[in-house]
């Protein structure tokens, strides 16, 4: 009895874990400019000056002249991060991944050569006809409609943030680009709202008429789904597809029997026709 209660507790814990959502988070930040400053005399510039092959005094004078130029704005860093959160607390980063420490390669021991194995003759496999493949594909599509609806009904897009500053060489072109972007983003958002759940969407598109340049934009969102819904959808698809396959098996076997019977009947007719023809020839000779 105690073992039964322990098993029931384990099953209840598994069901509870499957009910917790799995969240996928994506963050993409592409800034146009960076407020940070960096000197012109960087390590790369020093290496380029050293490659010129100047004497030490001239090299020092050239480095001093470059240093007097001051500093320049640091190029913006594009930040992309993707992560998955499981059990509401465990956060697993997917991108960027941490660099693995390089391990020293040990001398590999020579392994004895493997004896050549005798290849077994492959048995001829039955190839599916095009009609059978089309039938299986049709059955799969029919069975996948409701499970796919279950999964899409559970998917939730939340904490959507999309900020973009649009710039162009001309103010009129900037306004047109901003209008196109607004129509495209809100159209895609409307399509997403008709298919999945969308919560807390924050979209800000701002035209900048101060001059040409690169667009500055930021995109962040989270997608969550419950594993128990995916499991239920998979079981539903497997049950539907299995039942249809079982129902189709008798018809398939009947077709095979008919084809074999027809081939046998055709062989018997040919054998019966041969003696009759020989009797006819014998009568003519008499």
PDB file of N, CA and C in Angstrom, residues 117-123:
ATOM      1  N   UNK A 117      34.004  -6.855 -40.759  1.00  0.00           N
ATOM      2  CA  UNK A 117      32.792  -7.618 -40.505  1.00  0.00           C
ATOM      3  C   UNK A 117      32.120  -7.993 -41.816  1.00  0.00           C
ATOM      4  N   UNK A 118      31.580  -9.173 -41.832  1.00  0.00           N
ATOM      5  CA  UNK A 118      30.886  -9.630 -43.024  1.00  0.00           C
ATOM      6  C   UNK A 118      29.536  -8.935 -43.130  1.00  0.00           C
ATOM      7  N   UNK A 119      29.340  -8.317 -44.258  1.00  0.00           N
ATOM      8  CA  UNK A 119      28.090  -7.595 -44.474  1.00  0.00           C
ATOM      9  C   UNK A 119      26.977  -8.583 -44.792  1.00  0.00           C
ATOM     10  N   UNK A 120      25.873  -8.416 -44.072  1.00  0.00           N
ATOM     11  CA  UNK A 120      24.723  -9.277 -44.289  1.00  0.00           C
ATOM     12  C   UNK A 120      23.955  -8.816 -45.523  1.00  0.00           C
ATOM     13  N   UNK A 121      23.471  -9.742 -46.305  1.00  0.00           N
ATOM     14  CA  UNK A 121      22.698  -9.330 -47.492  1.00  0.00           C
ATOM     15  C   UNK A 121      21.424  -8.603 -47.095  1.00  0.00           C
ATOM     16  N   UNK A 122      21.252  -7.458 -47.678  1.00  0.00           N
ATOM     17  CA  UNK A 122      20.077  -6.643 -47.351  1.00  0.00           C
ATOM     18  C   UNK A 122      18.838  -7.218 -48.015  1.00  0.00           C
ATOM     19  N   UNK A 123      17.789  -7.316 -47.242  1.00  0.00           N
ATOM     20  CA  UNK A 123      16.532  -7.806 -47.775  1.00  0.00           C
ATOM     21  C   UNK A 123      15.822  -6.701 -48.533  1.00  0.00           C
TER      22      UNK A 123
END
